[in-house]
C-alpha positions as a printed Julia matrix, in Angstrom:
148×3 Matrix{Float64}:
  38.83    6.54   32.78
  39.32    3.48   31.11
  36.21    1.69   32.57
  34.26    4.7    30.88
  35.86    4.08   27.81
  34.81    0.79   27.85
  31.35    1.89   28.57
  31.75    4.15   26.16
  32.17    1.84   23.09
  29.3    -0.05   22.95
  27.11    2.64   23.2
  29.15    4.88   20.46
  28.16    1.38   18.37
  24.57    1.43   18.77
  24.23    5.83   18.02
  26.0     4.81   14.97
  23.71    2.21   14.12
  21.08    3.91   14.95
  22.28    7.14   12.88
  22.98    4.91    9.86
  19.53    3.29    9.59
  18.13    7.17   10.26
  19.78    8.14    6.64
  18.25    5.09    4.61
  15.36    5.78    2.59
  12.67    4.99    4.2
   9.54    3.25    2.47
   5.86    2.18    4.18
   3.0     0.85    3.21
   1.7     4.21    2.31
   4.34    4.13   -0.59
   2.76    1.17   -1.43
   0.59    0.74   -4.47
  -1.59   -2.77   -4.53
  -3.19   -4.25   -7.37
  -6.4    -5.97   -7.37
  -7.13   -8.42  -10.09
  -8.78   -6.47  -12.05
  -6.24   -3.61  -11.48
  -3.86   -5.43  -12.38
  -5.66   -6.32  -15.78
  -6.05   -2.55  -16.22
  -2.12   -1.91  -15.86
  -1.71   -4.68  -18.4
  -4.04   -3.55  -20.89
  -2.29   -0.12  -21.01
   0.93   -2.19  -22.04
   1.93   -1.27  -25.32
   4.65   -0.53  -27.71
   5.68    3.08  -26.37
   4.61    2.08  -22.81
   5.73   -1.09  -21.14
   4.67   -2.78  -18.16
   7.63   -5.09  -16.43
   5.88   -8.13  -14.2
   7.88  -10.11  -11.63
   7.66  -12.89  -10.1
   9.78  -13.17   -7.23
   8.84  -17.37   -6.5
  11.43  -19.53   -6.46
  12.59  -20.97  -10.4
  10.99  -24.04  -10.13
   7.54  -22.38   -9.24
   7.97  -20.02  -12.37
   8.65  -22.8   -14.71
   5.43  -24.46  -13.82
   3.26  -21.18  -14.41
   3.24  -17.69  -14.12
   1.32  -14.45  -15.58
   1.9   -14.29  -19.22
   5.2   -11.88  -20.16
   6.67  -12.58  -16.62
  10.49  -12.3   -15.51
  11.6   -14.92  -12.4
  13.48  -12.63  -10.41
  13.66  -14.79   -7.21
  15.62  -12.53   -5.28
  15.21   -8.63   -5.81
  18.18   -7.72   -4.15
  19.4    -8.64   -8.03
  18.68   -5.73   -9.0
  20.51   -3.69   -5.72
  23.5    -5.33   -7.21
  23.07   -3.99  -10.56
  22.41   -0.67   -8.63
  19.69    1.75  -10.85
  21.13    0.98  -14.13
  19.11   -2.2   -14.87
  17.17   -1.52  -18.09
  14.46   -3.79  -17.56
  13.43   -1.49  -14.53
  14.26    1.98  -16.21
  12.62    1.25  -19.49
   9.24    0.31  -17.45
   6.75    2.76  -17.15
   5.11    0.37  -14.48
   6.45   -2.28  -12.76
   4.34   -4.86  -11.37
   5.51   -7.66   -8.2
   4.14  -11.07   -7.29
   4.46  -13.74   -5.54
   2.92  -17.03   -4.53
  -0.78  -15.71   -2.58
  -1.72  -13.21    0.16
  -0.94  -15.69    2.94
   2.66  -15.72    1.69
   2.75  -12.09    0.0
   6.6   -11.26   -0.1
   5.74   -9.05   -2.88
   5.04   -6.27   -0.96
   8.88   -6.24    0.69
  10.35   -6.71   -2.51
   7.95   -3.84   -4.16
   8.92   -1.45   -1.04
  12.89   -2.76   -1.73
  12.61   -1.07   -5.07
  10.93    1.68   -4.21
  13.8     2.15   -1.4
  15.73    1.96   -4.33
  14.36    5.14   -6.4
  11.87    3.46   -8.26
   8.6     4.8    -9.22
   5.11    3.26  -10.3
   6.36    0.37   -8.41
   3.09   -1.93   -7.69
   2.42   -5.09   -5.42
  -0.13   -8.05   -6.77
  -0.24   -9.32   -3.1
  -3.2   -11.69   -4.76
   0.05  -13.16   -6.73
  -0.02  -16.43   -8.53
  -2.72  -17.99   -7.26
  -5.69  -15.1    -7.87
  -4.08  -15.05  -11.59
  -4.76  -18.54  -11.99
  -7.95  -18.93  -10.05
  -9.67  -16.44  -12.37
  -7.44  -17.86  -15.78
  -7.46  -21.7   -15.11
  -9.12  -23.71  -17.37
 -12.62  -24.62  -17.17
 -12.59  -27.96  -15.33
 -15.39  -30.35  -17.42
 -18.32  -31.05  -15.55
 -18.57  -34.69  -13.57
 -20.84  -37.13  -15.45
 -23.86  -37.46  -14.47
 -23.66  -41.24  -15.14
């Protein structure tokens, strides 16, 4: 008997485990909302004083301090907010909340987006486009060689 105890164990482990992930809420891409650029420009226009529109950017600091979309928070690592549980006001005062990060070849703003919608979150979108489609369609005009 002690040999099937032993056997036993490991395998009570792994139902529990298995159980456990079972009960979290669950989130897909189907939850997932994603923003063109131009949908996201249409989210930002409807920003005003009785409805707000949070943005983050979830790139590291030093990334964020050298640009980001205009009214921007740096929130590097969502599981911030899983510490300050659902109580953060920034996130229940939003009507819509948009994520970004770097560019679609390195689009961790669709984790973090589904993180918050895990969370209990709603109107929770993803700019998978991120930083880069912002500033390719808002850098400056670059002047024109000379034609000397």
């Amino acid at each position: 008997t002690m040999n099937r105890l032993v056997l036993c164990l490991p395998l009570a482990a792994v139902l529990m485990n298995v159980i456990a992930c079972d009960t979290a809420p669950k989130t897909s891409d189907l939850n997932l909302q994603h923003l063109s650029y131009r949908g996201l420009q249409g989210v930002l226009a409807e920003a005003t004083e009785k409805k707000t529109v949070l943005i983050i950017d979830i790139r590291p600091p030093e990334d964020f301090e050298q640009g980001h979309i205009p009214g921007a928070v740096n929130i590097p690592d969502p599981k911030q907010f899983m510490l300050s549980g659902l109580n953060d006001p920034r996130l229940l005062n939003a009507d819509k909340v948009v994520v970004y990060g770097e560019d679609f070849r390195r689009n961790f703003a669709d984790p973090a987006a589904k993180r918050l919608i895990a969370m209990g979150y709603s109107n929770i979108f993803s700019f998978p486009g991120g930083w880069r489609e912002w500033q390719s369609h808002n850098a400056p005009p670059q002047p024109a060689p000379d034609a000397n």
